[in-house]
Amino acid sequence: MTIKPARLEDMGRAGPYAASRPLKILAVELDGPGPGEVLVRIAAAGLCHSDLSVINGDRPRPLPMVLGHEASGVVEEVGAGVDDLVRGDHVVCVFVPSCGHCAPCAQGRPALCEPGAEHNGKGDLLSGGFRLHRGEARVHHHCGVSCFAEYATMSRRSLVKVQKEVPLHIAALMGCAVLTGTGAVFNGGDVGPGGKAAIIGLGGVGLAAVMGAVAIGAETVVAIDMFEPKLALARELGATHAFNGSDPDLVAKVKEATKGGVDAALEFAGSVKALEMGYAITRRGGSTVTAGLPNPKAVLSLPAVSLVAEERTLKGSYLGSGVPSRDIPRFLGLYHRGRLPVDRLLTHRIRLDDINAGFDRLADGGAIRQVVEFN
């Protein structure tokens, strides 16, 4: 079929994107599903900093590419061998397809699937195939999803079935913002009932982590960001303290408020400076966790002796260090019980034609989560 997605032809265009228009709405041919694949009618697709980092060149990807990795939709057609989904099922897209049999998958760590990472890097599907093209020219898939389009063909292993009662614009946020942010809190073992946590970077992912820290029962939840409206929202969502990241006395103030530092600092800003600050506000024996994605050339410098002398832990979290087929349903359960108010993350519902302006808002800090909705 012919679709008209948002396609990236080149990286690094200067903003404002509403004027430079790095994403073009152009006709592309989409092939139907092969074995183990599914054709999905996209209902809602979220705008994320991970998309922005491809647009601005921080995360180079093969081009041309149809962007978008956070979405929900409805199954239209299934390929051979797919016997657990049928037409009409509602699904959430996951940006790391998991093969189920490589070493990380066998250890219960599908976020680190080796074939999934390999094919995401190549810009094709887990099967190794391309389903997007213009004539004979290939168009690459983004994270196996490419959801800035009316339809997408993807691996069955990129999808989690959800109940039809879930509003699809809410379900979309589960695929990245909630899975990554709330997942980093729930799955890492660093934040627990009665503990002290700091969340650095209050985009959709960071604010989902604030919700997660509150839901898991942390006694102290410190929110840190450069934008005052986001700090205010974090307080509304249950943060006990909020600090502006530009404050030169920030580290001292956090340590004073938490009596020596937090048990766990979780960084979602994608900034080495923010990660260094997170390490500085972590107490002796505590954990510093990063789920941000800085430029691959960025280098972190830390006093190595502190890892031993203070028994510190520094680690990464990708895809919330979780199992999407387990985590998405349980996070939706928390949403339905009012303990994870995901709807508070959604600031804009836009059309695909407005996607470049949407990325301007994201880059400027004027939005938390925006979704493109398709009729």
Short mmCIF file of C-alpha atoms in Angstrom, two decimals:
data_model
loop_
_atom_site.label_atom_id
_atom_site.label_comp_id
_atom_site.label_asym_id
_atom_site.label_seq_id
_atom_site.Cartn_x
_atom_site.Cartn_y
_atom_site.Cartn_z
CA MET A 1 0.00 0.00 0.00
CA THR A 2 0.99 3.65 -0.36
CA ILE A 3 1.29 5.63 2.88
CA LYS A 4 2.36 9.21 3.61
CA PRO A 5 4.62 9.10 6.68
CA ALA A 6 6.98 11.64 8.25
CA ARG A 7 10.32 10.79 6.66
CA LEU A 8 13.77 12.07 7.60
CA GLU A 9 16.09 12.62 4.64
CA ASP A 10 19.04 14.31 6.37
CA MET A 11 20.15 15.03 9.93
CA GLY A 12 21.34 18.20 11.62
CA ARG A 13 19.06 20.85 10.14
CA ALA A 14 18.91 24.00 12.23
CA GLY A 15 15.73 24.95 13.99
CA PRO A 16 13.09 26.14 14.11
CA TYR A 17 11.95 22.90 12.54
CA ALA A 18 8.63 24.39 11.53
CA ALA A 19 10.67 26.43 9.03
CA SER A 20 13.49 24.02 8.09
CA ARG A 21 11.13 21.01 8.00
CA PRO A 22 13.53 18.09 8.50
CA LEU A 23 10.55 15.72 8.46
CA LYS A 24 8.79 15.55 5.11
CA ILE A 25 5.34 14.07 4.61
CA LEU A 26 6.07 12.05 1.46
CA ALA A 27 4.54 9.00 -0.17
CA VAL A 28 6.25 5.69 0.60
CA GLU A 29 5.33 2.13 -0.35
CA LEU A 30 4.67 -0.19 2.60
CA ASP A 31 4.74 -3.94 2.07
CA GLY A 32 2.47 -6.26 3.98
CA PRO A 33 3.69 -8.52 6.77
CA GLY A 34 6.08 -11.37 6.11
CA PRO A 35 6.45 -14.42 8.38
CA GLY A 36 6.39 -13.41 12.03
CA GLU A 37 5.29 -9.86 11.19
CA VAL A 38 2.17 -7.76 11.70
CA LEU A 39 0.59 -4.85 9.85
CA VAL A 40 -0.64 -2.27 12.37
CA ARG A 41 -2.94 0.69 11.81
CA ILE A 42 -1.32 3.35 13.95
CA ALA A 43 -3.71 5.19 16.27
CA ALA A 44 -1.34 7.45 18.25
CA ALA A 45 2.41 8.08 18.11
CA GLY A 46 4.40 9.98 20.73
CA LEU A 47 7.15 12.53 20.10
CA CYS A 48 10.24 11.65 22.15
CA HIS A 49 13.73 13.08 22.64
CA SER A 50 15.07 9.87 21.11
CA ASP A 51 13.42 10.92 17.85
CA LEU A 52 14.77 14.45 18.28
CA SER A 53 18.30 13.11 18.79
CA VAL A 54 18.10 11.48 15.36
CA ILE A 55 16.77 14.67 13.77
CA ASN A 56 19.54 16.83 15.24
CA GLY A 57 22.28 14.28 14.54
CA ASP A 58 23.15 13.28 18.11
CA ARG A 59 22.14 9.68 17.39
CA PRO A 60 23.09 8.94 13.78
CA ARG A 61 20.86 6.50 11.94
CA PRO A 62 20.79 5.24 8.35
CA LEU A 63 18.73 7.45 6.07
CA PRO A 64 16.19 7.93 4.64
CA MET A 65 14.12 6.75 7.59
CA VAL A 66 10.52 6.92 8.76
CA LEU A 67 10.83 8.04 12.37
CA GLY A 68 8.75 7.25 15.46
CA HIS A 69 9.14 4.53 18.07
CA GLU A 70 6.40 5.11 20.70
CA ALA A 71 2.92 4.16 19.54
CA SER A 72 -0.28 2.22 19.86
CA GLY A 73 -2.48 0.83 17.16
CA VAL A 74 -4.85 -1.82 15.88
CA VAL A 75 -3.84 -5.05 14.15
CA GLU A 76 -4.86 -5.07 10.48
CA GLU A 77 -3.14 -8.19 9.18
CA VAL A 78 -0.83 -10.88 10.50
CA GLY A 79 1.88 -12.78 8.67
CA ALA A 80 2.53 -16.50 8.62
CA GLY A 81 3.33 -17.98 12.00
CA VAL A 82 1.60 -15.25 14.04
CA ASP A 83 -1.12 -17.13 15.90
CA ASP A 84 -1.59 -15.02 19.04
CA LEU A 85 -2.86 -11.82 17.41
CA VAL A 86 -5.89 -11.30 15.19
CA ARG A 87 -7.31 -8.41 13.21
CA GLY A 88 -8.80 -5.83 15.56
CA ASP A 89 -6.50 -6.49 18.53
CA HIS A 90 -5.06 -3.41 20.22
CA VAL A 91 -1.30 -3.29 20.62
CA VAL A 92 1.49 -1.13 22.05
CA CYS A 93 4.73 -0.89 20.08
CA VAL A 94 8.08 -1.61 21.77
CA PHE A 95 11.25 -0.05 20.39
CA VAL A 96 13.51 -3.05 21.01
CA PRO A 97 12.26 -6.27 19.38
CA SER A 98 13.42 -9.28 21.39
CA CYS A 99 14.31 -12.53 19.67
CA GLY A 100 13.69 -14.63 22.80
CA HIS A 101 16.74 -16.87 22.48
CA CYS A 102 19.98 -14.81 22.55
CA ALA A 103 21.98 -14.69 25.82
CA PRO A 104 20.31 -11.52 27.25
CA CYS A 105 16.82 -12.72 26.28
CA ALA A 106 17.52 -16.09 27.92
CA GLN A 107 18.50 -14.19 31.08
CA GLY A 108 15.18 -12.34 31.10
CA ARG A 109 16.68 -9.09 29.78
CA PRO A 110 14.90 -8.51 26.44
CA ALA A 111 15.89 -4.83 26.38
CA LEU A 112 19.42 -6.01 25.62
CA CYS A 113 18.44 -8.42 22.83
CA GLU A 114 21.49 -8.75 20.61
CA PRO A 115 19.69 -9.33 17.27
CA GLY A 116 17.23 -6.58 18.22
CA ALA A 117 20.07 -4.08 18.74
CA GLU A 118 21.79 -5.19 15.53
CA HIS A 119 18.70 -4.74 13.38
CA ASN A 120 17.73 -1.45 15.03
CA GLY A 121 21.20 -0.18 14.15
CA LYS A 122 20.80 -1.29 10.53
CA GLY A 123 17.34 0.24 10.28
CA ASP A 124 15.58 -2.95 9.23
CA LEU A 125 13.17 -5.34 10.95
CA LEU A 126 14.10 -8.23 13.24
CA SER A 127 13.63 -10.54 10.24
CA GLY A 128 16.33 -8.62 8.40
CA GLY A 129 13.84 -7.32 5.86
CA PHE A 130 12.74 -3.86 4.74
CA ARG A 131 9.04 -3.22 4.27
CA LEU A 132 9.37 0.48 3.34
CA HIS A 133 10.59 1.68 -0.04
CA ARG A 134 10.23 4.26 -2.78
CA GLY A 135 10.45 2.39 -6.03
CA GLU A 136 13.59 0.28 -5.76
CA ALA A 137 15.12 2.46 -3.03
CA ARG A 138 14.90 1.24 0.56
CA VAL A 139 13.52 3.44 3.32
CA HIS A 140 14.77 2.50 6.80
CA HIS A 141 12.73 1.57 9.86
CA HIS A 142 13.23 3.42 13.14
CA CYS A 143 13.73 0.99 16.05
CA GLY A 144 11.68 -1.58 14.15
CA VAL A 145 8.57 0.59 14.53
CA SER A 146 8.44 3.70 12.25
CA CYS A 147 5.13 4.88 13.64
CA PHE A 148 4.94 8.42 12.25
CA ALA A 149 2.66 6.94 9.63
CA GLU A 150 -0.90 5.70 9.20
CA TYR A 151 0.30 2.11 8.97
CA ALA A 152 3.44 0.21 9.93
CA THR A 153 4.67 -3.31 9.35
CA MET A 154 6.75 -4.64 12.23
CA SER A 155 7.89 -7.80 13.94
CA ARG A 156 5.42 -9.55 16.22
CA ARG A 157 8.18 -9.23 18.82
CA SER A 158 7.82 -5.45 18.69
CA LEU A 159 4.24 -5.61 19.97
CA VAL A 160 2.42 -6.12 23.26
CA LYS A 161 -1.31 -6.80 23.20
CA VAL A 162 -3.42 -4.60 25.51
CA GLN A 163 -7.06 -4.48 26.51
CA LYS A 164 -9.38 -2.56 24.19
CA GLU A 165 -10.71 -0.53 27.12
CA VAL A 166 -7.42 1.38 27.26
CA PRO A 167 -7.62 4.72 25.39
CA LEU A 168 -5.17 4.38 22.54
CA HIS A 169 -3.62 7.83 23.06
CA ILE A 170 -2.78 6.72 26.61
CA ALA A 171 -1.61 3.27 25.55
CA ALA A 172 0.91 4.88 23.18
CA LEU A 173 2.79 6.45 26.10
CA MET A 174 3.35 3.03 27.63
CA GLY A 175 5.71 2.05 24.81
CA CYS A 176 8.52 4.43 25.78
CA ALA A 177 7.81 7.17 28.34
CA VAL A 178 6.24 4.91 30.96
CA LEU A 179 8.11 1.73 30.07
CA THR A 180 11.44 3.57 30.35
CA GLY A 181 10.77 5.95 33.25
CA THR A 182 8.52 3.95 35.53
CA GLY A 183 10.37 0.80 34.52
CA ALA A 184 13.72 2.21 35.65
CA VAL A 185 12.17 2.76 39.09
CA PHE A 186 10.38 -0.58 39.38
CA ASN A 187 12.94 -2.90 37.81
CA GLY A 188 16.32 -1.61 38.94
CA GLY A 189 15.95 -2.41 42.63
CA ASP A 190 17.38 1.00 43.57
CA VAL A 191 14.17 2.74 44.67
CA GLY A 192 12.00 1.16 47.32
CA PRO A 193 9.37 1.91 49.96
CA GLY A 194 10.61 4.51 52.43
CA GLY A 195 13.65 5.38 50.32
CA LYS A 196 15.00 8.63 48.92
CA ALA A 197 15.09 9.12 45.16
CA ALA A 198 16.04 11.95 42.83
CA ILE A 199 14.71 12.25 39.28
CA ILE A 200 16.80 14.46 36.98
CA GLY A 201 15.23 15.62 33.73
CA LEU A 202 11.45 15.98 33.74
CA GLY A 203 10.40 15.15 30.22
CA GLY A 204 7.82 12.46 29.66
CA VAL A 205 10.22 9.74 30.78
CA GLY A 206 11.43 11.60 33.88
CA LEU A 207 7.93 12.51 35.02
CA ALA A 208 6.88 8.89 34.51
CA ALA A 209 9.75 8.03 36.86
CA VAL A 210 8.43 10.55 39.41
CA MET A 211 5.06 8.78 39.24
CA GLY A 212 6.81 5.44 39.62
CA ALA A 213 8.78 6.56 42.66
CA VAL A 214 5.59 7.80 44.31
CA ALA A 215 3.73 4.59 43.39
CA ILE A 216 6.48 2.36 44.77
CA GLY A 217 6.35 4.18 48.10
CA ALA A 218 9.52 6.31 48.18
CA GLU A 219 9.43 8.61 51.20
CA THR A 220 11.43 11.38 49.52
CA VAL A 221 11.16 12.18 45.81
CA VAL A 222 13.41 14.98 44.58
CA ALA A 223 12.60 16.42 41.15
CA ILE A 224 15.24 18.39 39.20
CA ASP A 225 14.84 20.24 35.91
CA MET A 226 15.62 23.59 34.28
CA PHE A 227 11.96 24.47 33.62
CA GLU A 228 9.77 25.72 36.45
CA PRO A 229 6.44 24.49 34.96
CA LYS A 230 7.83 20.94 34.91
CA LEU A 231 8.96 21.27 38.52
CA ALA A 232 5.46 22.44 39.45
CA LEU A 233 3.92 19.44 37.70
CA ALA A 234 6.34 17.10 39.45
CA ARG A 235 5.14 18.45 42.80
CA GLU A 236 1.54 17.88 41.73
CA LEU A 237 2.47 14.30 40.88
CA GLY A 238 3.90 13.71 44.35
CA ALA A 239 7.49 14.97 44.38
CA THR A 240 8.39 16.12 47.90
CA HIS A 241 11.14 18.50 46.76
CA ALA A 242 11.80 20.36 43.49
CA PHE A 243 15.02 22.12 42.49
CA ASN A 244 16.01 24.08 39.42
CA GLY A 245 18.97 22.44 37.73
CA SER A 246 20.58 25.81 37.00
CA ASP A 247 21.02 26.59 40.71
CA PRO A 248 24.79 26.75 41.40
CA ASP A 249 24.17 25.50 44.96
CA LEU A 250 21.98 22.61 43.84
CA VAL A 251 24.16 19.76 45.14
CA ALA A 252 24.48 21.30 48.58
CA LYS A 253 20.75 22.03 48.77
CA VAL A 254 19.78 18.48 47.79
CA LYS A 255 22.21 16.98 50.29
CA GLU A 256 20.85 19.23 53.02
CA ALA A 257 17.23 18.39 52.16
CA THR A 258 17.96 14.64 52.10
CA LYS A 259 20.40 14.55 55.03
CA GLY A 260 23.42 13.49 53.04
CA GLY A 261 22.10 12.53 49.62
CA VAL A 262 19.60 10.22 47.97
CA ASP A 263 19.62 6.43 47.91
CA ALA A 264 19.13 6.52 44.14
CA ALA A 265 19.54 9.28 41.58
CA LEU A 266 17.97 8.56 38.19
CA GLU A 267 19.08 10.73 35.26
CA PHE A 268 16.84 11.14 32.19
CA ALA A 269 18.22 14.36 30.70
CA GLY A 270 20.68 12.75 28.28
CA SER A 271 23.37 15.11 29.56
CA VAL A 272 26.78 14.22 30.99
CA LYS A 273 26.57 17.29 33.24
CA ALA A 274 23.24 16.07 34.61
CA LEU A 275 24.68 12.60 35.20
CA GLU A 276 27.68 14.05 37.05
CA MET A 277 25.31 16.04 39.22
CA GLY A 278 23.26 12.91 39.86
CA TYR A 279 26.39 11.12 41.03
CA ALA A 280 27.25 14.05 43.31
CA ILE A 281 23.87 13.95 45.10
CA THR A 282 23.92 10.18 45.63
CA ARG A 283 24.78 9.12 49.17
CA ARG A 284 27.51 6.73 50.20
CA GLY A 285 26.39 3.22 49.27
CA GLY A 286 23.78 4.54 46.87
CA SER A 287 23.05 4.02 43.18
CA THR A 288 23.24 6.44 40.27
CA VAL A 289 21.20 5.28 37.29
CA THR A 290 21.18 6.80 33.82
CA ALA A 291 18.51 6.24 31.21
CA GLY A 292 19.40 9.31 29.15
CA LEU A 293 20.99 8.99 25.72
CA PRO A 294 23.69 11.64 25.23
CA ASN A 295 25.72 12.10 22.08
CA PRO A 296 27.86 8.95 21.60
CA LYS A 297 31.02 11.10 21.77
CA ALA A 298 30.18 12.43 25.24
CA VAL A 299 32.56 11.18 27.96
CA LEU A 300 31.85 10.89 31.68
CA SER A 301 34.58 11.67 34.22
CA LEU A 302 34.26 10.55 37.84
CA PRO A 303 36.57 10.07 40.84
CA ALA A 304 37.14 6.34 40.45
CA VAL A 305 38.10 5.83 44.09
CA SER A 306 34.57 6.74 45.20
CA LEU A 307 33.18 3.59 43.60
CA VAL A 308 35.21 1.54 46.09
CA ALA A 309 35.60 3.78 49.12
CA GLU A 310 31.91 4.71 49.12
CA GLU A 311 30.60 1.44 47.65
CA ARG A 312 28.79 3.30 44.91
CA THR A 313 26.86 1.81 42.01
CA LEU A 314 26.73 3.47 38.60
CA LYS A 315 24.62 1.76 35.97
CA GLY A 316 22.48 2.21 32.91
CA SER A 317 18.84 1.39 32.32
CA TYR A 318 17.51 0.75 28.82
CA LEU A 319 13.83 0.18 28.10
CA GLY A 320 13.30 0.44 31.86
CA SER A 321 15.45 -2.68 32.40
CA GLY A 322 12.23 -4.58 32.09
CA VAL A 323 10.12 -7.12 30.26
CA PRO A 324 7.57 -5.23 28.13
CA SER A 325 5.04 -8.07 27.98
CA ARG A 326 4.98 -8.05 31.80
CA ASP A 327 5.50 -4.37 32.53
CA ILE A 328 3.09 -2.70 30.13
CA PRO A 329 0.03 -4.57 31.51
CA ARG A 330 1.05 -3.93 35.12
CA PHE A 331 1.66 -0.23 34.48
CA LEU A 332 -1.73 -0.01 32.78
CA GLY A 333 -3.18 -1.65 35.89
CA LEU A 334 -1.63 1.08 38.04
CA TYR A 335 -3.04 3.69 35.67
CA HIS A 336 -6.56 2.26 35.96
CA ARG A 337 -6.28 2.28 39.77
CA GLY A 338 -5.24 5.94 39.76
CA ARG A 339 -1.71 5.25 40.98
CA LEU A 340 0.02 6.13 37.71
CA PRO A 341 -1.75 9.18 36.21
CA VAL A 342 -0.18 8.86 32.79
CA ASP A 343 -2.71 11.23 31.25
CA ARG A 344 -0.95 14.10 33.08
CA LEU A 345 2.05 13.62 30.78
CA LEU A 346 0.06 14.41 27.65
CA THR A 347 0.29 18.12 26.81
CA HIS A 348 -0.50 18.17 23.07
CA ARG A 349 -2.52 16.04 20.65
CA ILE A 350 -1.51 16.99 17.10
CA ARG A 351 -1.82 16.02 13.45
CA LEU A 352 1.04 14.55 11.44
CA ASP A 353 1.24 17.74 9.37
CA ASP A 354 2.21 19.62 12.55
CA ILE A 355 5.02 17.26 13.56
CA ASN A 356 7.92 19.64 12.85
CA ALA A 357 6.38 22.32 15.07
CA GLY A 358 5.88 19.62 17.67
CA PHE A 359 9.60 18.91 17.72
CA ASP A 360 10.23 22.64 18.17
CA ARG A 361 8.10 22.53 21.32
CA LEU A 362 9.97 19.45 22.52
CA ALA A 363 13.38 21.02 21.88
CA ASP A 364 12.39 24.25 23.62
CA GLY A 365 10.94 22.51 26.68
CA GLY A 366 7.45 23.70 25.88
CA ALA A 367 5.91 20.24 25.87
CA ILE A 368 6.10 17.07 27.91
CA ARG A 369 4.50 14.39 25.76
CA GLN A 370 2.81 15.10 22.45
CA VAL A 371 1.04 12.47 20.38
CA VAL A 372 0.22 12.47 16.72
CA GLU A 373 -3.27 11.04 16.33
CA PHE A 374 -4.41 9.32 13.15
CA ASN A 375 -8.02 8.93 12.09
#
